[in-house]
Each structure stands twice: as structure tokens, then as C-alpha cells.
Amino acid sequence: MMDKPYDYCGIFGIYDHTDAALLTYYGLHALQHRGQESAGIVSTYYDEKKGRYVMPMHKDFGLVLSVFDDAKIFKKELKGRSAIGHNRYSTSGSSRNPANIQPFRVHYRNGNLAIGHNGNLSNARTLRERFRHEGVLFQSTSDTELILHLISHSRKETQMEQIMDALQQIEGAYCLVILTDTKLIAVRDPNGFRPLALGMIDGSYTVASETCAFDIIGADYIRDVEPGEVIVIDREANARKEPKSYYLEPQKGTSSSQCIFEYVYFSRPDSKIFGEMVDKIRRNLGKQLAKEHPIDKILNHPDPDKKPIVISVPDSSNTAALGYAHENQKAGNDCKYDIGLIRNHYVGRTFISPGQKSREQKVRTKFNTVKGVIEGRSVIIVDDSIVRGTTSRYLVDMIREANPLEIHFLVSSPPITHPCFYGMDFPSPDELIANRFNRDVHAIAEEIGVDSLRYLSAEGLVTAVREANPSRHGYCTACFTGNYPVPVDFGVQKEENEIV
């Protein structure tokens, strides 16, 4: 509904816990922001009557709370002491195909196997064509299914060897949770695009896209899964309190490239990703924004009797706006951080009102202004990003109705000019406002109706992130710079190969 990019998925897994499926449910609830179209859980246990392992599964379209709205699901269906879960967001063309809802589950010659995937395989089209020539039938349009086919077609002897064989053939961005009859396997691609963390609760290991999923269940964060690491959790790992790790080599000529946009927008501020708290990074982005664009260099008509106000576009830019205001105050630029926009948290992404016809009306169902705060003041709006610019225009129009003295728009990231091929959904280049106007800031400002517009520089973004988190790993800035760290097939069509 809103003019923001979307992450494709959130994943969670837990091994050897009496409440495995229930804890997975809570973990998915904490990761709801990473995928809001469908949710699913697969568990595993040994069925004494059948004399074999079974993998019950429950998944459907909808939010986690609606998909798992019956407590009987956990008592009667999702038995077992190990489980994986998945939240999904997909491309619109294939979002209503139930075959694409994850986790995927199969039974093949070496037993049961279930998988949840966050990311996008950059060599998916090549792999799909190979399997088609071999006569393989596909049940979904998801590139995740390709991983299952690679495992089942491997000529290696053991299941673990087959999984490693498959992983060495895929390229791009991927974090995986794989559940076998006796193991939980967590995988992060060699470039480390997407976040994945390892935790522990009651002596049981757990993995999740973000650490906020650990907080909701009372698990302790241990560390991040390293780029290229394949962590195997089984009874032996539990006994020695140390999972076994294998490592995948990055593509030749590439290096670790953690997605910097996870810090800018996607991840929850209470999560730790890539080794640092998101809230801390966002405050740093706001501080860097203040250094590059201090308030005293922005205002056209400052009112000596009224402090300019800094407001955020809730909720993802709240902490960046705080950082911006505090850094200005520290530098002697008198301003006030205030609440000028109120967000209606009871409106979901799929909300449709009777007779609703315009994007403007959708924005008005989501936000409202606090007129007493805005009227007669110079307003500095801080947002994390501008994509198409349509929502920004409607927000500015709403703020104009509250009679501010002037409106300036600051963005705590550089202009988005390129699509993402590593697990995020951005519009086509023609729809990106910064690309349409060839990065002309004055033209973009006129388009969204503000007195001025300023972006954080690409150099400032990296500087702010590295100051708060001097990670030994690099960052991917492709959506801002067009520098893709891993080769991509620009001819891949989303309708043909859904990204999940």
C-alpha cells in the first residue's frame, strides 16, 4: 500500500525444544514486518506408530496471527521438538499462488526435507532452464524450489553432502533454514547480503533473520551466522554445546556485501543485525545527515520566536530524526524534535476501505497531522527513503494543510536509482523518482511539493554505518550506486521467476 520497498521474507528455526512450533510462531510474529502475505511452519518428530519421521506443516495466506489463530494447531498438528517457520512477501503477479507459500516440504530417497528461504538466486533462470531440459516438473514459480531439486538430484551419498553440493551451485543472496529428520541447518550466502543470527533458549539452539525474534521468546543472542557459513545443529551439537560449521566460498571476484538498506529501513530498530543494533545505526545516520545538512543552512524564513521542528515519518525514520535533531542542538542550531505525524497502527498493508479509489486516500488512512504542532513553524521532515515519491507528495500536501511556515524534506539515505536483485522489492527504474529526474534534487523537490530536499550522500551513509559498526565485512549499496557486487541476470522477469 505504501510507497516503500519490501523485504521478501523472514525465517526462523529451532532445534530440540518441547515448544518448538509455538516458539516458532512467536518468532514469526516478531518478524512480521519482513513478510506480510503468508506464513508457515513445519515441524518434525518420530511417529512410533508409523515407524518413521514425519513432518507436519501448516501454512496459509495472511498475517501470522490469522494463519495460526487456533491453539489446536500446535497441540494436534505441529508436533515435534524441532521446527522452521517463514513469513513471505512476493511479487504481485504470483502472490496468490498457494504453491509458493513457504516453508517447502518434500520427501525423497534420503528422508524428509523442509526449507525456508530469504533472498534471491541470481542464477535462477540458468538453473531452471537446466532442469526443464532434464524434464523436471515444477510445482511453484519460486526459486527456492530449485534448491530442493538440486539436493534431490545430487549424486552424493549422504544427505549433508547432497545439501552442500546444492549450495555450491547456487549464486546470489540467500539465507536458509533447512529442517531434516534429525537436523536443523542454517545457511548464509558467502556475500552475506541478508542478516541471520544464532541464539539459544533453554539449552536449545535457534536461528532467525533478526534478533527481535529471540527477544520475544526470551532467547539469548549468541552471534551472527557468518557469510558463507553453514551451521549444522543436531544431537551431537547439542551435547557438545557447539554446532558444526562448514563454509562456502564466494564467487570469484566478489567479497562480503551486507545489505546497507537493512539498517536504513527494513530491520526493526530493536534488532541487532550484522553485529550492531539497528537503532544505534539509524541515530548515526541522522547525525551524519545533520553534519551534511545543518538546519541553519536550510531554512529560508526562520522565525526568531518559534523554533523549527524536526518530525519523522513514523515509524522507521523515528530514530534518524532524533539523531538529526540532537546533532543540530549539539552544534548550537536551536530546534525541537516533535510529533507532527501520527500513524494509525491498526491499518494493515492490505487495508481496503469501501469505495477507496486513490493512493492519497490510502495515505490518509495511515497518517494524520498534529496541526497544533505544525502551524506557523518551519518543518523539517526526516524520512529514511523516497522511492516513487507519490506517498511523500501526499504527506507533504497533508502537512501544508496545517499551515506551516515552510517545509524541508531530508532523507537519511542517498537517492534510490537502481533495482535490487538480492532479495528486496524495488519498483522498476522508470518508477524510481530519483532515476526519473536524473537525480535532479530541485526537480524532485518541486515534484513532491517541498521548499527544499536534501539526501544523505552515499559516502556519508557508509561513513555513518562504519563509525557505529566497524565491521570487517563490506556493504552492498547497489540500489544507490548501481555497483552490483555479485553478477546479476538483468533479463530475469519477476513473473517467470518469483523472488522470495
XYZ file of C-alpha atoms in Angstrom:
500
model
C 0.000 0.000 0.000
C 2.716 2.477 0.971
C 5.491 3.838 -1.219
C 8.283 1.817 0.345
C 10.342 -1.149 -0.834
C 9.639 -4.506 0.755
C 11.858 -7.246 2.045
C 10.881 -10.640 0.723
C 10.925 -12.869 3.781
C 11.673 -13.584 7.404
C 12.889 -17.001 8.594
C 13.102 -18.739 11.966
C 14.223 -22.155 13.184
C 14.628 -24.001 16.480
C 16.082 -27.415 17.365
C 15.117 -29.797 20.181
C 12.665 -27.800 22.291
C 9.385 -29.057 23.761
C 7.546 -25.985 22.417
C 9.331 -25.790 19.070
C 6.313 -24.890 16.905
C 4.882 -22.434 19.432
C 8.206 -20.609 19.801
C 8.470 -20.517 16.010
C 5.035 -18.873 15.918
C 6.188 -16.152 18.304
C 9.395 -15.712 16.330
C 7.436 -15.233 13.106
C 5.179 -12.731 14.850
C 8.260 -10.639 15.729
C 9.429 -10.908 12.103
C 6.044 -9.968 10.628
C 7.470 -6.766 9.113
C 9.668 -8.863 6.805
C 6.728 -10.530 5.045
C 3.009 -9.936 5.349
C 1.330 -12.031 2.665
C 1.648 -15.557 4.026
C 3.153 -17.561 6.853
C 4.001 -21.204 7.521
C 5.576 -23.610 9.994
C 6.950 -27.136 9.522
C 7.921 -29.358 12.464
C 9.374 -32.859 12.684
C 9.061 -35.855 15.007
C 9.386 -39.637 15.019
C 5.982 -41.335 14.733
C 6.118 -44.579 16.720
C 3.006 -45.984 15.053
C 4.281 -45.373 11.535
C 7.842 -46.275 12.433
C 9.320 -43.240 10.664
C 9.867 -39.495 10.888
C 7.028 -37.234 9.766
C 6.915 -33.519 9.041
C 3.535 -31.898 9.770
C 3.006 -28.484 8.194
C 0.568 -25.602 8.482
C 0.690 -22.555 6.200
C -1.683 -20.126 4.503
C -2.150 -16.627 3.185
C -2.387 -13.888 5.780
C -0.587 -12.496 8.797
C 0.863 -14.821 11.428
C -1.951 -14.087 13.883
C -4.622 -15.105 11.363
C -2.820 -18.133 9.892
C -2.254 -19.630 13.361
C -5.420 -18.440 15.091
C -6.299 -21.819 16.620
C -4.294 -23.197 19.558
C -5.165 -26.723 18.406
C -2.732 -26.253 15.521
C 0.183 -26.504 17.956
C -1.293 -29.291 20.104
C -2.602 -31.588 17.371
C -0.838 -30.703 14.122
C 2.624 -29.230 14.659
C 4.104 -31.855 16.961
C 7.812 -32.362 17.428
C 10.801 -30.775 19.109
C 12.230 -29.019 16.042
C 10.607 -26.597 13.611
C 11.201 -23.902 10.997
C 8.960 -21.005 10.011
C 8.667 -18.474 7.222
C 6.962 -15.125 6.570
C 6.597 -14.227 2.928
C 6.246 -11.239 0.689
C 6.254 -11.890 -3.051
C 5.860 -10.168 -6.387
C 2.261 -9.187 -7.089
C 1.978 -11.327 -10.201
C 2.226 -14.606 -8.323
C 1.410 -13.676 -4.753
C -1.865 -15.614 -4.743
C -0.365 -18.914 -5.826
C -0.640 -21.204 -2.761
C 2.160 -23.408 -4.131
C 4.603 -20.568 -3.398
C 3.870 -20.355 0.330
C 6.867 -21.476 2.378
C 8.326 -23.445 4.015
C 8.522 -26.038 1.236
C 8.481 -29.692 2.279
C 9.486 -32.785 0.303
C 10.123 -36.470 0.859
C 12.908 -38.030 -1.214
C 15.235 -41.004 -1.084
C 17.159 -39.757 1.961
C 14.158 -38.766 4.055
C 12.133 -35.635 4.726
C 13.344 -32.153 3.974
C 11.832 -28.694 4.549
C 13.265 -25.303 3.628
C 12.624 -21.609 4.229
C 14.445 -19.014 2.123
C 15.071 -15.283 2.355
C 16.766 -13.764 -0.666
C 17.040 -14.138 -4.419
C 19.128 -16.536 -6.518
C 20.858 -14.562 -9.260
C 21.438 -17.702 -11.373
C 17.859 -18.968 -11.001
C 16.991 -18.736 -14.694
C 20.038 -20.785 -15.700
C 19.221 -23.493 -13.152
C 15.542 -23.558 -14.115
C 16.338 -23.995 -17.791
C 18.718 -26.837 -16.955
C 16.067 -28.699 -15.014
C 13.458 -28.101 -17.707
C 15.737 -29.715 -20.281
C 16.055 -32.684 -17.920
C 12.261 -33.000 -17.766
C 11.848 -31.809 -14.175
C 8.350 -30.599 -13.293
C 7.949 -27.522 -11.100
C 5.162 -27.051 -8.607
C 5.860 -23.376 -7.863
C 7.337 -20.288 -9.516
C 9.735 -19.750 -6.623
C 13.491 -20.002 -6.983
C 13.530 -21.768 -3.591
C 12.204 -24.918 -5.278
C 15.401 -25.034 -7.325
C 17.406 -25.673 -4.156
C 15.247 -28.695 -3.334
C 15.730 -30.070 -6.850
C 19.495 -29.586 -6.595
C 19.531 -31.546 -3.323
C 17.339 -34.384 -4.565
C 19.245 -34.697 -7.860
C 22.674 -34.710 -6.222
C 24.636 -37.908 -6.681
C 26.419 -37.513 -3.377
C 25.860 -40.270 -0.843
C 24.790 -38.636 2.429
C 22.096 -36.024 2.904
C 24.564 -33.485 4.260
C 26.833 -33.996 1.259
C 23.843 -33.516 -1.035
C 22.910 -30.259 0.685
C 26.465 -28.925 0.420
C 26.589 -29.994 -3.237
C 23.415 -27.991 -3.905
C 24.634 -24.917 -2.026
C 27.815 -24.827 -4.075
C 25.720 -24.479 -7.260
C 23.557 -21.504 -6.274
C 24.518 -17.838 -6.537
C 23.134 -14.573 -5.249
C 21.561 -13.638 -1.932
C 20.147 -16.292 0.347
C 19.627 -17.119 3.970
C 18.163 -20.568 4.536
C 16.715 -22.645 7.332
C 16.669 -26.330 6.387
C 14.945 -28.938 8.518
C 15.739 -32.638 8.086
C 14.507 -35.569 10.141
C 17.334 -35.099 12.640
C 18.984 -31.737 11.917
C 18.404 -28.000 11.712
C 20.710 -26.321 9.199
C 21.207 -22.556 8.911
C 22.878 -21.087 5.814
C 24.028 -17.589 4.896
C 25.380 -16.880 1.420
C 29.112 -16.165 1.030
C 28.486 -12.460 0.385
C 26.306 -12.138 3.487
C 23.621 -9.970 1.873
C 20.828 -10.783 4.332
C 21.121 -11.000 8.135
C 20.871 -14.259 10.084
C 21.548 -14.758 13.797
C 22.176 -17.707 16.108
C 20.652 -17.843 19.598
C 19.824 -20.227 22.426
C 16.863 -20.820 24.717
C 16.618 -23.469 27.453
C 19.697 -25.205 26.033
C 18.207 -25.342 22.506
C 19.681 -23.562 19.501
C 17.574 -21.190 17.433
C 18.173 -19.069 14.323
C 16.315 -16.025 12.999
C 16.533 -13.238 10.450
C 16.645 -10.666 13.260
C 17.340 -10.805 16.990
C 13.937 -9.280 17.837
C 12.650 -12.835 17.256
C 14.901 -14.005 20.115
C 13.684 -11.265 22.438
C 10.022 -12.241 22.139
C 10.749 -15.811 23.303
C 13.434 -14.956 25.852
C 16.312 -16.477 23.866
C 19.900 -15.265 24.174
C 21.727 -13.929 21.134
C 24.988 -15.818 20.608
C 26.374 -14.414 17.366
C 25.646 -13.800 13.705
C 25.840 -16.621 11.218
C 28.951 -15.676 9.246
C 28.866 -15.024 5.476
C 29.257 -18.385 3.740
C 28.688 -20.343 6.948
C 26.573 -23.497 7.023
C 25.691 -24.322 10.636
C 24.554 -27.877 11.409
C 22.600 -28.326 14.644
C 21.848 -31.886 15.773
C 22.038 -34.049 18.900
C 25.810 -34.157 18.704
C 25.983 -30.336 18.523
C 23.636 -30.043 21.497
C 25.718 -32.492 23.510
C 28.979 -30.630 22.961
C 27.245 -27.208 23.043
C 28.843 -26.256 19.753
C 27.252 -26.598 16.296
C 29.378 -27.866 13.451
C 30.130 -25.350 10.704
C 31.021 -25.705 7.037
C 31.952 -22.811 4.775
C 31.075 -21.850 1.203
C 33.498 -19.944 -0.988
C 32.325 -16.624 -2.503
C 32.121 -16.220 -6.249
C 35.445 -15.325 -7.791
C 35.987 -11.584 -7.756
C 33.332 -10.892 -5.115
C 33.511 -10.214 -1.392
C 31.144 -9.873 1.548
C 28.419 -7.319 0.823
C 25.929 -6.895 3.643
C 22.783 -5.023 2.611
C 23.116 -1.497 3.972
C 19.397 -0.882 3.417
C 18.658 -3.302 6.237
C 19.989 -0.581 8.542
C 18.246 2.257 6.703
C 14.726 0.841 6.635
C 13.978 -2.877 6.742
C 15.071 -4.227 10.081
C 13.359 -3.393 13.355
C 15.231 -0.780 15.436
C 15.296 -3.177 18.413
C 17.159 -5.819 16.396
C 20.876 -6.468 16.220
C 21.964 -7.245 12.657
C 25.435 -7.521 11.149
C 26.785 -7.222 14.694
C 25.202 -3.897 15.707
C 21.876 -2.532 16.975
C 19.765 -1.018 14.209
C 18.646 1.850 16.461
C 22.267 2.923 17.011
C 22.986 2.921 13.276
C 19.866 4.959 12.462
C 20.731 7.571 15.068
C 24.160 7.766 13.470
C 22.553 8.263 10.051
C 20.592 11.193 11.484
C 23.755 12.686 12.990
C 25.603 12.390 9.675
C 22.625 13.970 7.920
C 22.889 16.928 10.335
C 26.602 17.303 9.594
C 25.945 17.401 5.850
C 22.753 19.489 6.042
C 22.572 21.545 9.268
C 19.343 23.404 9.947
C 20.936 26.859 9.772
C 21.863 26.161 6.134
C 18.364 25.001 5.237
C 15.780 27.497 6.473
C 14.584 30.193 4.103
C 12.465 32.231 6.539
C 13.451 31.401 10.117
C 11.079 32.723 12.786
C 13.072 34.085 15.763
C 10.105 33.483 18.056
C 9.469 29.847 17.127
C 11.975 27.012 16.992
C 11.979 24.955 13.793
C 10.605 21.478 14.415
C 12.067 18.173 13.272
C 9.464 15.464 12.633
C 9.754 11.890 11.422
C 7.605 9.825 9.081
C 6.719 7.112 11.603
C 7.904 4.593 12.378
C 11.070 3.648 10.501
C 12.599 7.167 10.486
C 11.919 7.962 14.167
C 15.454 7.335 15.407
C 17.144 9.019 12.418
C 15.035 12.128 13.090
C 16.073 12.042 16.755
C 19.724 11.787 15.760
C 19.328 14.694 13.348
C 17.683 16.945 15.956
C 20.173 16.091 18.713
C 23.203 16.682 16.482
C 21.831 20.092 15.450
C 21.214 21.025 19.068
C 24.743 19.926 19.931
C 26.068 22.201 17.169
C 24.084 25.163 18.515
C 21.260 25.069 15.960
C 18.132 25.627 18.029
C 15.383 23.177 17.060
C 12.837 20.869 18.617
C 12.068 17.233 17.859
C 8.287 16.835 17.910
C 5.469 14.531 16.866
C 3.909 16.089 13.789
C 2.605 12.942 12.114
C 0.530 10.262 13.796
C 0.419 6.789 12.302
C -2.643 4.557 12.519
C -1.128 1.219 13.547
C -4.395 -0.623 13.007
C -4.264 -0.278 9.242
C -2.505 -3.221 7.623
C -0.699 -3.194 4.302
C -3.673 -4.827 2.591
C -6.303 -2.469 4.055
C -9.020 -1.501 1.541
C -11.889 0.764 2.509
C -15.288 0.744 0.708
C -15.118 2.990 -2.313
C -11.412 3.637 -1.892
C -10.045 4.839 -5.211
C -6.854 6.819 -4.681
C -3.390 6.386 -3.220
C -3.973 9.698 -1.430
C -6.867 8.195 0.492
C -4.690 5.230 1.420
C -2.097 7.606 2.849
C -4.772 9.437 4.836
C -5.927 6.152 6.372
C -2.349 5.565 7.524
C -1.243 9.038 8.686
C -2.672 12.228 10.134
C -1.079 15.535 11.113
C -0.918 17.191 14.523
C -1.960 20.659 13.361
C -1.140 22.429 16.631
C 2.474 21.280 16.376
C 2.954 22.235 12.722
C 1.048 25.514 12.299
C 3.277 28.557 11.817
C 6.504 26.559 12.230
C 9.386 25.747 9.937
C 9.075 21.982 9.496
C 11.988 19.633 8.812
C 10.677 16.219 7.744
C 13.163 13.366 8.127
C 12.381 10.155 6.255
C 14.518 7.083 5.590
C 13.997 6.931 1.817
C 11.991 8.149 -1.160
C 11.061 5.547 -3.750
C 8.360 6.628 -6.213
C 7.719 9.877 -4.369
C 3.933 9.588 -4.504
C 3.458 8.964 -0.788
C 5.908 11.755 0.033
C 3.821 14.149 -2.072
C 0.595 13.238 -0.278
C 2.251 13.571 3.139
C 3.578 16.996 2.193
C 0.117 18.042 0.978
C -1.345 16.992 4.348
C 1.301 18.960 6.224
C 0.673 22.017 4.021
C -2.959 21.944 5.130
C -1.732 22.508 8.706
C -0.257 25.887 7.621
C 3.473 25.513 8.344
C 5.841 28.406 7.663
C 7.956 26.267 5.330
C 8.644 22.559 4.678
C 12.024 20.964 4.092
C 12.466 17.238 3.395
C 15.597 15.376 4.475
C 16.346 11.759 3.610
C 18.701 9.617 5.733
C 19.886 7.665 2.678
C 21.066 8.541 -0.861
C 18.705 8.656 -3.869
C 17.474 5.183 -4.874
C 18.251 4.830 -8.573
C 18.635 1.095 -9.227
C 16.582 -2.055 -8.597
C 17.675 -4.708 -6.120
C 18.414 -8.273 -7.258
C 19.369 -9.582 -3.826
C 16.082 -10.102 -2.046
C 14.264 -6.766 -1.907
C 11.372 -5.489 -3.969
C 12.030 -2.097 -5.531
C 9.963 -0.697 -8.416
C 11.358 -0.671 -11.941
C 13.974 2.048 -12.664
C 11.386 4.085 -14.584
C 9.256 4.302 -11.434
C 12.079 5.413 -9.133
C 11.688 9.182 -8.772
C 15.426 9.832 -8.430
C 16.048 7.907 -11.634
C 13.166 9.582 -13.492
C 14.515 13.036 -12.664
C 18.146 12.010 -13.191
C 18.998 12.801 -9.545
C 17.909 16.434 -10.009
C 17.169 17.282 -6.359
C 15.461 20.576 -7.194
C 13.121 18.871 -9.678
C 12.301 16.123 -7.167
C 11.626 18.756 -4.503
C 9.201 20.511 -6.830
C 7.522 17.202 -7.659
C 6.825 16.350 -4.010
C 5.959 19.952 -3.132
C 8.624 20.943 -0.577
C 10.684 24.105 -0.224
C 13.862 22.056 -0.379
C 15.033 18.446 -0.493
C 18.306 17.017 0.725
C 19.701 13.481 0.750
C 22.449 11.860 2.779
C 25.407 11.232 0.478
C 26.474 7.694 -0.413
C 29.837 8.377 1.232
C 28.081 9.751 4.315
C 25.887 6.667 4.539
C 28.849 4.287 4.575
C 30.781 6.551 6.952
C 27.859 6.691 9.412
C 27.397 2.930 9.352
C 31.100 2.155 9.737
C 31.513 4.647 12.594
C 28.792 2.851 14.537
C 29.759 -0.615 13.360
C 33.363 -1.027 12.151
C 32.585 -4.460 10.705
C 35.281 -6.356 8.859
C 32.664 -7.092 6.198
C 31.696 -4.813 3.321
C 28.275 -3.402 2.462
C 26.123 -3.562 -0.657
C 24.989 -0.110 -1.891
C 23.779 -1.214 -5.338
C 20.336 0.425 -5.065
C 22.078 3.791 -4.562
C 25.129 3.381 -6.779
C 24.362 0.694 -9.360
C 27.504 -1.174 -8.287
C 26.278 -4.781 -8.050
C 28.766 -6.838 -6.009
C 27.585 -10.158 -7.488
C 26.795 -10.511 -11.214
C 23.050 -10.498 -11.950
C 20.973 -11.581 -14.908
C 19.163 -8.359 -15.830
C 16.910 -10.296 -18.176
C 15.169 -12.249 -15.410
C 11.466 -11.424 -15.302
C 9.753 -11.490 -11.929
C 6.644 -13.075 -13.444
C 8.723 -16.009 -14.646
C 10.960 -16.393 -11.611
C 9.399 -15.174 -8.421
C 11.791 -13.828 -5.828
C 11.094 -14.870 -2.255
